[in-house]
Coordinates of C-alpha atoms in Angstrom, one line a residue:
X1 CA -36.2 70.9 27.8
X2 CA -35.7 68.3 25.2
X3 CA -38.5 67.1 23.0
X4 CA -39.1 63.4 22.1
X5 CA -37.9 64.0 18.5
X6 CA -34.6 65.6 19.8
X7 CA -34.1 62.6 22.1
X8 CA -34.5 60.1 19.3
X9 CA -32.2 62.2 17.1
X10 CA -29.5 62.3 19.8
X11 CA -29.7 58.6 20.3
X12 CA -29.4 57.9 16.5
X13 CA -26.4 60.2 16.3
X14 CA -24.6 58.5 19.2
X15 CA -25.3 55.1 17.7
X16 CA -23.9 56.1 14.3
X17 CA -20.8 57.7 15.9
X18 CA -20.3 54.6 18.1
X19 CA -20.4 52.1 15.3
X20 CA -18.3 54.4 13.0
X21 CA -15.7 54.4 15.7
X22 CA -15.8 50.7 16.0
X23 CA -15.6 50.3 12.3
X24 CA -12.6 52.7 12.1
X25 CA -10.9 50.9 14.9
X26 CA -11.6 47.5 13.3
X27 CA -10.3 48.7 9.9
X28 CA -7.2 50.3 11.5
X29 CA -6.3 47.2 13.5
X30 CA -6.9 45.0 10.4
X31 CA -4.6 47.0 8.2
X32 CA -1.9 47.0 10.9
X33 CA -2.0 43.3 11.8
X34 CA -2.3 41.5 8.5
X35 CA -1.8 41.8 4.8
X36 CA -4.5 40.1 2.7
X37 CA -2.2 39.7 -0.3
X38 CA 0.4 37.9 1.8
X39 CA -2.3 35.8 3.5
X40 CA -3.8 34.7 0.2
X41 CA -0.4 33.1 -0.8
X42 CA -0.1 31.3 2.5
X43 CA 0.0 27.5 1.9
X44 CA -2.5 26.8 4.7
X45 CA -5.1 29.1 3.1
X46 CA -4.5 27.4 -0.2
X47 CA -4.9 24.0 1.4
X48 CA -8.2 25.2 2.9
X49 CA -9.4 26.0 -0.7
X50 CA -8.0 22.7 -2.1
X51 CA -6.1 24.5 -4.8
X52 CA -4.5 22.6 -7.7
X53 CA -1.2 23.6 -9.3
X54 CA -3.0 25.6 -11.9
X55 CA -4.7 27.8 -9.3
X56 CA -8.1 26.3 -9.6
X57 CA -9.9 24.5 -6.8
X58 CA -10.6 20.8 -6.8
X59 CA -14.0 21.6 -5.3
X60 CA -16.8 22.1 -7.7
X61 CA -19.6 23.3 -5.4
X62 CA -20.4 27.0 -5.7
X63 CA -21.7 27.0 -2.1
X64 CA -18.1 26.3 -0.9
X65 CA -17.0 29.7 -2.1
X66 CA -18.0 33.1 -0.7
X67 CA -16.6 35.1 -3.7
X68 CA -17.9 35.0 -7.2
X69 CA -17.1 31.5 -8.4
X70 CA -16.5 32.7 -12.0
X71 CA -13.8 35.2 -10.7
X72 CA -12.2 32.8 -8.3
X73 CA -8.7 33.5 -6.9
X74 CA -7.2 32.9 -3.4
X75 CA -7.1 36.6 -2.8
X76 CA -10.7 37.2 -3.9
X77 CA -11.9 34.3 -1.7
X78 CA -9.9 35.6 1.3
X79 CA -11.3 39.1 1.0
X80 CA -14.8 37.8 0.6
X81 CA -14.4 35.5 3.6
X82 CA -13.2 38.3 5.9
X83 CA -16.0 40.6 4.7
X84 CA -18.7 37.9 5.2
X85 CA -17.4 37.1 8.7
X86 CA -17.5 40.8 9.6
X87 CA -20.8 41.5 8.0
X88 CA -22.6 38.3 9.2
X89 CA -20.7 36.6 12.1
X90 CA -22.9 33.5 11.9
X91 CA -21.3 32.7 8.5
X92 CA -18.3 31.5 10.6
X93 CA -20.4 28.5 11.5
X94 CA -20.3 27.3 7.9
X95 CA -16.5 27.8 7.8
X96 CA -15.1 27.2 11.3
X97 CA -11.6 26.2 10.0
X98 CA -11.3 29.4 8.0
X99 CA -12.3 31.4 11.1
X100 CA -9.9 29.5 13.3
X101 CA -7.0 30.1 10.9
X102 CA -7.7 33.7 10.2
X103 CA -7.7 34.5 14.0
X104 CA -4.4 32.6 14.3
X105 CA -3.0 35.0 11.6
X106 CA -4.0 38.1 13.6
X107 CA -7.2 38.9 11.7
X108 CA -9.7 40.4 14.2
X109 CA -13.2 38.8 13.7
X110 CA -16.4 39.4 15.6
X111 CA -17.4 36.6 18.0
X112 CA -19.4 33.9 16.2
X113 CA -22.8 33.1 17.6
X114 CA -23.5 29.6 18.9
X115 CA -23.1 27.1 16.0
X116 CA -25.8 24.7 17.0
X117 CA -25.5 22.2 14.1
X118 CA -21.7 22.1 14.2
X119 CA -21.6 21.7 18.0
X120 CA -24.2 18.9 17.9
X121 CA -22.2 17.1 15.2
X122 CA -18.9 17.5 17.1
X123 CA -20.3 16.6 20.5
X124 CA -21.4 13.2 19.3
X125 CA -18.0 11.9 20.5
X126 CA -14.7 12.6 22.2
X127 CA -12.8 13.8 19.2
X128 CA -9.2 14.1 20.2
X129 CA -7.3 11.7 18.0
X130 CA -7.2 11.0 14.2
X131 CA -6.3 7.8 12.5
X132 CA -6.1 6.7 8.8
X133 CA -7.6 3.2 8.2
X134 CA -6.6 0.9 5.3
X135 CA -9.1 -1.7 4.0
X136 CA -7.4 -4.5 2.0
X137 CA -8.4 -5.1 -1.6
X138 CA -11.8 -6.6 -2.5
X139 CA -11.7 -8.6 -5.8
X140 CA -15.4 -8.4 -6.4
X141 CA -15.5 -4.6 -6.9
X142 CA -13.3 -2.8 -9.5
X143 CA -13.1 0.3 -7.4
X144 CA -11.9 -1.7 -4.4
X145 CA -9.2 -3.9 -6.0
X146 CA -6.4 -1.6 -4.7
X147 CA -7.8 -1.3 -1.2
X148 CA -9.5 1.7 0.4
X149 CA -8.7 4.5 2.8
X150 CA -10.9 5.9 5.6
X151 CA -10.3 8.7 8.2
X152 CA -11.3 7.9 11.8
X153 CA -11.8 10.5 14.5
X154 CA -11.9 9.1 18.0
X155 CA -10.8 9.2 21.6
X156 CA -7.4 8.6 23.1
X157 CA -9.0 6.4 25.7
X158 CA -9.5 2.6 25.3
X159 CA -13.2 2.9 24.7
X160 CA -15.0 0.9 22.0
X161 CA -13.5 2.2 18.6
X162 CA -16.7 1.1 16.9
X163 CA -18.4 4.3 18.3
X164 CA -15.8 6.6 16.8
X165 CA -16.6 8.8 13.8
X166 CA -15.3 7.6 10.4
X167 CA -15.1 9.6 7.3
X168 CA -15.3 8.2 3.8
X169 CA -14.6 9.7 0.4
X170 CA -16.2 8.2 -2.7
X171 CA -18.0 8.6 -5.9
X172 CA -21.8 9.3 -6.0
X173 CA -22.9 6.3 -8.2
X174 CA -26.5 5.6 -9.2
X175 CA -28.0 2.4 -7.9
X176 CA -27.6 -0.6 -10.2
X177 CA -25.0 1.1 -12.4
X178 CA -23.7 -1.1 -15.1
X179 CA -20.2 -2.5 -14.2
X180 CA -18.5 -1.5 -17.5
X181 CA -20.1 2.0 -17.3
X182 CA -18.9 2.3 -13.7
X183 CA -15.3 1.5 -14.7
X184 CA -15.3 3.9 -17.7
X185 CA -16.9 6.8 -15.8
X186 CA -14.7 6.2 -12.8
X187 CA -11.5 6.3 -15.0
X188 CA -12.5 9.4 -17.0
X189 CA -14.3 11.6 -14.5
X190 CA -18.0 10.8 -15.1
X191 CA -19.0 11.0 -11.4
X192 CA -19.2 13.6 -8.7
X193 CA -17.8 12.6 -5.3
X194 CA -17.7 13.9 -1.8
X195 CA -17.0 13.2 1.9
X196 CA -19.5 11.5 4.2
X197 CA -19.3 10.5 7.9
X198 CA -20.7 7.7 9.9
X199 CA -20.0 5.8 13.1
X200 CA -17.1 3.5 12.6
X201 CA -19.2 0.4 13.2
X202 CA -20.9 1.0 9.8
X203 CA -17.7 0.8 7.9
X204 CA -16.4 -2.0 10.1
X205 CA -19.5 -4.0 9.3
X206 CA -19.3 -3.2 5.6
X207 CA -15.6 -3.9 5.1
X208 CA -14.6 -6.4 7.8
X209 CA -17.8 -8.4 8.2
X210 CA -19.6 -8.2 4.8
X211 CA -16.7 -8.0 2.4
X212 CA -14.2 -9.9 4.6
X213 CA -11.5 -7.3 4.3
X214 CA -8.8 -6.8 6.9
X215 CA -8.3 -3.3 8.3
X216 CA -5.2 -1.5 9.7
X217 CA -5.6 1.6 11.7
X218 CA -2.7 4.1 11.7
X219 CA -3.1 6.4 14.7
X220 CA -1.5 9.8 14.0
X221 CA 0.7 11.8 16.4
X222 CA -1.2 15.1 16.3
X223 CA -1.9 17.8 18.9
X224 CA -5.4 18.5 20.1
X225 CA -5.3 21.8 18.3
X226 CA -4.4 20.1 15.0
X227 CA -7.2 17.5 15.5
X228 CA -9.6 20.4 16.1
X229 CA -8.4 22.2 12.9
X230 CA -8.8 19.1 10.7
X231 CA -12.2 18.4 12.3
X232 CA -13.5 21.9 11.6
X233 CA -12.3 21.7 8.0
X234 CA -14.0 18.4 7.6
X235 CA -17.3 20.0 8.6
X236 CA -16.7 22.6 5.7
X237 CA -16.3 19.7 3.3
X238 CA -19.2 17.5 4.1
X239 CA -21.5 19.2 1.5
X240 CA -18.8 19.9 -1.0
X241 CA -18.6 18.0 -4.3
X242 CA -15.5 17.0 -6.3
X243 CA -14.9 15.3 -9.6
X244 CA -14.1 11.7 -9.1
X245 CA -11.2 10.0 -10.8
X246 CA -10.4 6.4 -9.9
X247 CA -6.7 6.5 -10.8
X248 CA -5.6 9.7 -9.0
X249 CA -8.3 12.0 -7.4
X250 CA -9.6 9.2 -5.3
X251 CA -10.1 8.3 -1.6
X252 CA -6.3 8.1 -0.8
X253 CA -5.6 11.4 -2.5
X254 CA -8.3 13.5 -0.9
X255 CA -8.1 12.0 2.6
X256 CA -4.3 12.5 2.6
X257 CA -4.9 16.1 1.7
X258 CA -7.1 16.5 4.8
X259 CA -4.1 15.4 6.9
X260 CA -1.7 17.7 4.9
X261 CA -3.6 20.7 6.4
X262 CA -1.4 20.4 9.5
X263 CA 1.8 18.9 7.9
X264 CA 4.8 20.8 6.7
X265 CA 5.7 18.2 4.1
X266 CA 2.7 16.9 2.0
X267 CA 2.0 13.3 1.6
X268 CA 0.8 13.8 -2.0
X269 CA 3.9 15.6 -3.3
X270 CA 5.7 14.2 -6.4
X271 CA 3.2 11.4 -6.9
X272 CA 3.0 9.7 -10.3
X273 CA -0.2 10.2 -12.3
X274 CA -1.9 7.5 -10.2
X275 CA -2.5 7.3 -6.5
X276 CA -2.8 4.0 -4.6
X277 CA -3.7 3.7 -0.9
X278 CA -0.6 1.6 0.0
X279 CA 1.6 4.4 -1.4
X280 CA 0.0 6.9 0.9
X281 CA 0.4 4.6 3.9
X282 CA 4.0 4.0 3.0
X283 CA 4.7 7.7 3.0
X284 CA 2.6 8.1 6.1
X285 CA 4.8 5.6 8.0
X286 CA 8.0 7.4 6.9
X287 CA 6.7 10.9 7.7
X288 CA 7.9 13.1 10.5
X289 CA 5.8 15.6 12.4
X290 CA 7.4 18.1 14.8
X291 CA 10.5 15.9 15.1
X292 CA 8.5 12.8 15.9
X293 CA 7.1 10.0 13.7
X294 CA 3.7 11.0 12.3
X295 CA 2.3 7.5 13.1
X296 CA 2.2 6.8 16.8
X297 CA 0.7 3.2 16.6
X298 CA -0.7 0.7 14.1
X299 CA -3.7 -1.4 15.1
X300 CA -4.8 -4.5 13.1
X301 CA -8.5 -5.2 12.9
X302 CA -9.1 -8.7 11.3
X303 CA -12.0 -9.5 9.1
X304 CA -14.6 -12.1 10.1
X305 CA -12.8 -14.7 8.0
X306 CA -9.3 -13.8 9.4
X307 CA -10.7 -14.1 12.9
X308 CA -11.9 -17.6 12.2
X309 CA -8.8 -18.8 10.5
X310 CA -6.6 -17.3 13.2
X311 CA -8.6 -19.3 15.8
X312 CA -8.7 -22.4 13.7
X313 CA -4.9 -22.4 13.3
X314 CA -4.5 -22.4 17.1
X315 CA -6.5 -25.6 17.6
X316 CA -4.7 -28.9 18.2
X317 CA -5.5 -31.7 15.6
X318 CA -7.7 -33.4 18.2
X319 CA -9.8 -30.2 18.8
X320 CA -10.0 -29.5 15.1
X321 CA -11.4 -33.0 14.5
X322 CA -13.9 -32.5 17.3
X323 CA -15.0 -29.1 16.1
X324 CA -15.6 -30.4 12.6
X325 CA -17.7 -33.3 14.1
X326 CA -19.8 -30.9 16.2
X327 CA -20.4 -28.7 13.2
X328 CA -21.7 -31.5 11.1
X329 CA -23.6 -33.2 14.1
X330 CA -25.0 -30.1 15.8
X331 CA -26.9 -31.9 18.6
X332 CA -24.1 -34.0 19.7
X333 CA -22.8 -31.9 22.6
X334 CA -23.3 -34.9 24.9
X335 CA -20.4 -36.4 22.9
X336 CA -18.0 -38.1 25.4
X337 CA -14.9 -36.4 23.9
X338 CA -16.5 -33.0 24.3
X339 CA -17.8 -33.6 27.8
X340 CA -14.4 -34.8 29.0
X341 CA -12.7 -31.6 27.8
X342 CA -11.4 -29.1 30.4
X343 CA -13.6 -26.0 30.7
X344 CA -11.0 -23.8 29.0
X345 CA -10.9 -26.0 25.9
X346 CA -14.7 -26.1 25.8
X347 CA -14.7 -22.3 25.7
X348 CA -12.1 -22.3 22.9
X349 CA -14.0 -24.9 20.9
X350 CA -17.3 -23.0 21.2
X351 CA -15.6 -19.7 20.2
X352 CA -14.1 -21.3 17.1
X353 CA -17.5 -22.8 16.1
X354 CA -19.3 -19.5 16.8
X355 CA -16.7 -17.7 14.6
X356 CA -17.2 -20.1 11.7
X357 CA -21.0 -20.0 12.0
X358 CA -20.8 -16.1 11.9
X359 CA -18.6 -16.3 8.8
X360 CA -21.1 -18.6 7.1
X361 CA -24.0 -16.3 7.9
X362 CA -22.0 -13.4 6.5
X363 CA -21.5 -15.3 3.3
X364 CA -25.2 -16.1 3.3
X365 CA -24.6 -19.9 3.2
X366 CA -27.2 -22.3 4.6
X367 CA -28.7 -19.5 6.7
X368 CA -31.4 -21.5 8.4
X369 CA -29.1 -24.3 9.5
X370 CA -26.4 -21.9 10.7
X371 CA -28.8 -19.7 12.6
X372 CA -30.2 -22.7 14.5
X373 CA -26.6 -23.9 15.3
X374 CA -25.7 -20.4 16.5
X375 CA -28.5 -20.7 19.1
X376 CA -27.3 -24.1 20.2
X377 CA -23.8 -22.7 20.6
X378 CA -25.1 -19.8 22.7
X379 CA -26.9 -22.2 25.0
X380 CA -23.8 -24.3 25.5
X381 CA -21.7 -21.2 26.2
X382 CA -24.0 -20.0 28.9
X383 CA -23.4 -23.2 30.8
X384 CA -19.7 -22.3 31.2
X385 CA -18.1 -19.6 33.3
X386 CA -17.9 -16.1 31.8
X387 CA -14.2 -15.3 32.4
X388 CA -11.6 -17.8 31.4
X389 CA -8.2 -16.0 31.3
X390 CA -6.2 -18.8 29.7
X391 CA -8.8 -19.2 27.0
X392 CA -8.9 -15.4 26.4
X393 CA -5.1 -15.4 25.8
X394 CA -5.3 -18.3 23.4
X395 CA -8.2 -16.7 21.5
X396 CA -6.4 -13.3 21.2
X397 CA -5.9 -12.3 17.6
X398 CA -2.2 -12.4 16.6
X399 CA -1.1 -8.9 15.6
X400 CA -0.4 -8.8 11.8
X401 CA 3.1 -8.2 10.5
X402 CA 1.6 -7.5 7.1
X403 CA 0.6 -3.8 7.4
X404 CA 0.2 -2.0 4.1
X405 CA 3.3 0.1 4.4
X406 CA 5.3 -3.1 4.3
X407 CA 3.9 -4.2 1.0
X408 CA 5.9 -4.3 -2.3
X409 CA 5.8 -1.0 -4.2
X410 CA 3.1 -1.1 -6.8
X411 CA 4.9 0.1 -10.0
X412 CA 7.6 -1.9 -11.7
X413 CA 10.4 -1.6 -14.2
X414 CA 12.2 -4.7 -15.4
X415 CA 15.1 -6.0 -17.5
X416 CA 15.2 -9.6 -18.8
X417 CA 17.7 -11.5 -20.9
X418 CA 16.6 -14.8 -22.5
X419 CA 18.0 -17.7 -24.4
X420 CA 16.0 -19.7 -26.9
X421 CA 17.0 -21.6 -30.1
X422 CA 16.2 -19.8 -33.3
X423 CA 14.7 -16.8 -31.5
X424 CA 15.3 -13.3 -32.7
X425 CA 14.8 -11.8 -29.2
X426 CA 17.6 -11.5 -26.7
X427 CA 16.5 -8.9 -24.2
X428 CA 13.2 -7.4 -22.9
X429 CA 12.5 -4.1 -21.1
X430 CA 9.3 -3.8 -19.1
X431 CA 7.0 -1.4 -17.2
X432 CA 4.0 -2.2 -15.1
X433 CA 1.7 0.5 -13.8
X434 CA 0.3 -1.5 -10.9
X435 CA 0.0 -3.6 -8.6
X436 CA 1.3 -7.2 -7.8
X437 CA 1.5 -10.7 -9.2
X438 CA 1.0 -14.1 -7.7
X439 CA 4.7 -14.4 -6.8
X440 CA 4.8 -11.1 -4.9
X441 CA 4.6 -11.2 -1.1
X442 CA 1.0 -11.3 0.1
X443 CA 1.4 -8.3 2.5
X444 CA -1.9 -6.3 2.8
X445 CA -3.5 -8.0 -0.2
X446 CA -5.6 -11.0 -1.1
X447 CA -3.5 -14.2 -0.7
X448 CA -2.8 -16.3 -3.9
X449 CA -4.0 -13.6 -6.2
X450 CA -2.8 -11.5 -9.1
X451 CA -3.8 -7.9 -10.0
X452 CA -1.8 -6.2 -12.8
X453 CA -2.8 -3.3 -14.9
X454 CA -1.0 -1.8 -17.9
X455 CA 1.9 -4.3 -18.0
X456 CA 4.1 -3.6 -21.1
X457 CA 7.3 -5.3 -22.3
X458 CA 9.4 -4.3 -25.3
X459 CA 11.8 -6.8 -26.9
X460 CA 15.1 -6.1 -28.6
X461 CA 15.3 -8.0 -31.9
X462 CA 18.3 -7.5 -34.2
X463 CA 18.7 -3.8 -33.2
X464 CA 14.9 -3.4 -33.6
X465 CA 12.3 -3.0 -30.9
X466 CA 9.1 -5.0 -30.9
X467 CA 6.1 -5.2 -28.6
X468 CA 6.5 -8.4 -26.7
X469 CA 3.6 -8.0 -24.1
X470 CA 0.9 -5.5 -23.6
X471 CA -1.6 -6.4 -20.8
X472 CA -4.4 -4.0 -20.1
X473 CA -5.7 -6.1 -17.2
X474 CA -4.6 -9.4 -15.6
X475 CA -6.8 -10.5 -12.7
X476 CA -6.4 -13.9 -11.0
X477 CA -7.8 -15.2 -7.7
X478 CA -7.3 -18.6 -6.0
X479 CA -9.6 -19.2 -3.0
X480 CA -8.8 -22.6 -1.4
X481 CA -10.5 -23.8 1.7
X482 CA -8.3 -22.7 4.6
X483 CA -10.2 -24.9 7.1
X484 CA -10.6 -28.4 5.7
X485 CA -13.7 -30.1 6.9
X486 CA -15.4 -26.8 7.6
X487 CA -15.3 -24.8 4.4
X488 CA -15.1 -26.5 1.0
X489 CA -15.4 -23.4 -1.3
X490 CA -12.3 -24.1 -3.3
X491 CA -13.0 -21.9 -6.3
X492 CA -10.6 -20.1 -8.6
X493 CA -10.9 -17.7 -11.6
X494 CA -8.9 -15.6 -14.0
X495 CA -9.6 -12.7 -16.4
X496 CA -6.9 -11.3 -18.7
X497 CA -7.1 -8.8 -21.4
X498 CA -4.1 -8.1 -23.6
X499 CA -1.3 -9.4 -25.8
X500 CA 1.8 -11.5 -25.4
X501 CA 4.2 -13.4 -27.7
X502 CA 4.2 -17.2 -27.2
X503 CA 7.6 -18.1 -28.5
X504 CA 7.6 -21.5 -27.0
X505 CA 5.3 -22.4 -29.9
X506 CA 6.6 -20.3 -32.7
X507 CA 7.9 -16.8 -33.5
X508 CA 4.6 -15.8 -34.9
X509 CA 2.4 -17.2 -32.1
X510 CA 0.7 -14.9 -29.6
X511 CA -2.0 -14.7 -27.0
X512 CA -4.1 -11.8 -28.1
X513 CA -7.4 -10.5 -26.7
X514 CA -9.1 -12.4 -23.9
X515 CA -8.1 -15.2 -21.5
X516 CA -10.7 -16.4 -19.0
X517 CA -10.5 -19.4 -16.6
X518 CA -12.5 -20.9 -13.8
X519 CA -11.8 -23.9 -11.7
X520 CA -10.6 -25.4 -8.4
X521 CA -7.8 -24.5 -5.9
X522 CA -6.6 -26.8 -3.1
X523 CA -4.6 -25.8 -0.1
X524 CA -1.6 -28.0 0.5
X525 CA -0.3 -26.0 3.5
X526 CA -0.4 -22.4 4.7
X527 CA 1.8 -21.3 1.8
X528 CA 1.1 -23.6 -1.1
X529 CA -1.8 -24.5 -3.4
X530 CA -2.5 -26.6 -6.4
X531 CA -5.1 -25.6 -9.0
X532 CA -7.0 -26.9 -12.0
X533 CA -8.6 -24.5 -14.5
X534 CA -10.8 -24.8 -17.5
X535 CA -9.6 -22.0 -19.9
X536 CA -10.8 -20.2 -23.0
X537 CA -8.4 -17.8 -24.8
X538 CA -8.1 -16.1 -28.2
X539 CA -4.9 -17.3 -29.8
X540 CA -3.0 -16.2 -33.0
X541 CA -0.8 -18.4 -35.2
X542 CA 0.7 -16.7 -38.3
X543 CA -2.0 -14.0 -38.2
X544 CA -4.8 -16.6 -38.0
X545 CA -7.0 -16.2 -35.0
X546 CA -8.6 -19.0 -32.9
X547 CA -10.9 -19.3 -29.9
X548 CA -9.2 -22.1 -28.0
X549 CA -10.7 -23.9 -25.0
X550 CA -8.3 -25.8 -22.8
X551 CA -7.2 -26.9 -19.4
X552 CA -4.4 -25.9 -17.0
X553 CA -3.1 -27.5 -13.8
X554 CA -0.4 -26.0 -11.6
X555 CA 1.3 -25.4 -8.3
X556 CA 1.9 -22.1 -6.5
X557 CA 4.0 -21.9 -3.4
X558 CA 5.6 -19.2 -1.2
X559 CA 8.3 -21.0 0.8
X560 CA 9.1 -17.9 2.9
X561 CA 8.8 -14.1 2.5
X562 CA 11.7 -14.1 0.1
X563 CA 11.3 -17.1 -2.2
X564 CA 8.3 -18.2 -4.3
X565 CA 7.7 -20.3 -7.3
X566 CA 4.9 -21.3 -9.7
X567 CA 4.8 -24.1 -12.2
X568 CA 2.0 -25.2 -14.6
X569 CA 1.2 -27.3 -17.6
X570 CA -1.6 -26.2 -20.0
X571 CA -3.1 -27.6 -23.2
X572 CA -5.7 -26.2 -25.5
X573 CA -7.1 -27.2 -28.9
X574 CA -4.7 -25.2 -31.0
X575 CA -1.2 -25.9 -29.6
X576 CA 0.9 -28.5 -27.9
X577 CA 1.2 -28.9 -24.1
X578 CA 2.9 -25.9 -22.6
X579 CA 5.1 -26.4 -19.4
X580 CA 6.0 -23.3 -17.4
X581 CA 8.2 -22.7 -14.3
X582 CA 9.0 -19.4 -12.7
X583 CA 11.2 -18.9 -9.5
X584 CA 11.2 -15.5 -7.7
X585 CA 13.8 -14.5 -5.1
X586 CA 13.2 -11.2 -3.2
X587 CA 16.4 -9.2 -2.9
X588 CA 15.0 -6.2 -1.0
X589 CA 11.6 -4.6 -0.4
X590 CA 12.1 -2.9 -3.8
X591 CA 13.6 -5.6 -6.0
X592 CA 13.6 -9.2 -6.9
X593 CA 15.1 -11.5 -9.5
X594 CA 13.3 -14.2 -11.4
X595 CA 14.3 -17.3 -13.4
X596 CA 11.8 -18.5 -16.0
X597 CA 11.7 -21.6 -18.1
X598 CA 9.0 -22.8 -20.5
X599 CA 8.7 -25.5 -23.1
X600 CA 6.2 -26.4 -25.8
X601 CA 7.6 -26.8 -29.4
X602 CA 10.9 -25.4 -28.1
X603 CA 12.3 -24.3 -24.8
X604 CA 13.1 -20.8 -23.5
X605 CA 15.2 -19.7 -20.5
X606 CA 15.1 -16.2 -19.0
X607 CA 16.6 -14.2 -16.2
X608 CA 14.7 -11.1 -15.1
X609 CA 15.4 -8.3 -12.7
X610 CA 12.5 -6.3 -11.3
X611 CA 12.7 -2.9 -9.5
X612 CA 9.5 -1.8 -7.7
X613 CA 8.7 1.9 -6.9
X614 CA 5.8 4.3 -6.3

């Protein structure tokens, strides 16, 4: 007869033997099916840890690592991960991508409990497709001059994309940060950064509506299993922090690395020391995945301003005139011309007016008046039938042929020869870090604008080499009214910091320091503008320095996608009138040739070949 104590003892012995057997079986299976040293060198494991070439991780958060952060190595982290998953199965909920990958490599792991937080997050939408989204440049924010990249996780169905989940990567910046401090810390690594996720309508509103930036969505050709793997790794990253560097370790770099988790050939391989979103989109469009194009479709999402201008361009001259009249006489819908319009044309007219009013409200212009007119337009629209097929086709946004992968490459090398009386210079060699000038095609960038950084030219002079130009920054933006009669905000500005020889005046004349300008731009047609600017620049003559106010008037035109020209005449208080003309002819997506002529005290003629690359 057994006693209570012997029964308890027997139960404990059986339990110990049972779990010892399980442990022995688990250990034996593990040692037979996988080699931790080999797995630690696997590229996918190293991608999950975001390893740099020096073996350290880009991630700075200690909570992202299960091994001792001070003794980090891929092998140590792998062993610590397997041990944690075996010891505490719920830890797989923190690292679901690691768990998924380890199982795929034959590592036996105990079943994870229900991961409530992850499941609730993932079940907020049908996540079976991944897209990368490009937002065009925004001239009012230094961090957004080059455009921005987002990741979007959505459904393969045609449901409203605004409900999809979108993922952003950005610096964690204090509110009201000084602009110069922001630029300096962004360039030299003064901020932490991380991933965040929101519904896509938040980013759509911010970029497309508030900042008036066009968006392009590149849908990727990935399997459901690959989408799941990326999604699970994204969950692992949402609380991780990185160092932020505006030039290289930025949104384009880190979001591209997310996609690289399932790619054989990385998008970020062999990049120069700087990473620009258009470069990643160019590589994305060329990439292959499982013998197919990685990009399955490109979808253009116009900004609020692009929507209006697209509609406005489709109006006949008569309808444009009537639309302008109704905007300025908001209670005149009993107007005979309006009342006699066919129903379809009334719908089109009201949609154009509604689009313009929404644009004005976005820009916070005359909010009371435009809000009242919006109500008037809604009342008029209610009077008309809901579905007008012909009007819908006319109002459809024209697909853009200016997707970012079609843009000119951002970096440039150049060779120029020049002819000038009494000049010691005969040839110039140039390098520009980024990005485009006003004669470049306006694909995926702000039209009639200039954004160049670190633009250097060296001149050959009697077998000697001299610095001819050294621009740190050259920003220029012309913003003419694209809808005459509606919008009259024809402003223009320039900010240039650098140095350039001004040989048209004298061999010892130079722009040095700062050139700023503000003024007026007028649209002649869809591809040409005239401009007038008040300027202030620092100018050097024979090593004497002057602050010279002046004026400049000019013409900028792009006749087609291959040919553009710019001409101007300027005058300031310390030199004679300066006439300039530059013609650009695009030879290929990666090259163009330019002819330049300028005249002040003497004339100069130059021929320059530019090669663009990334």
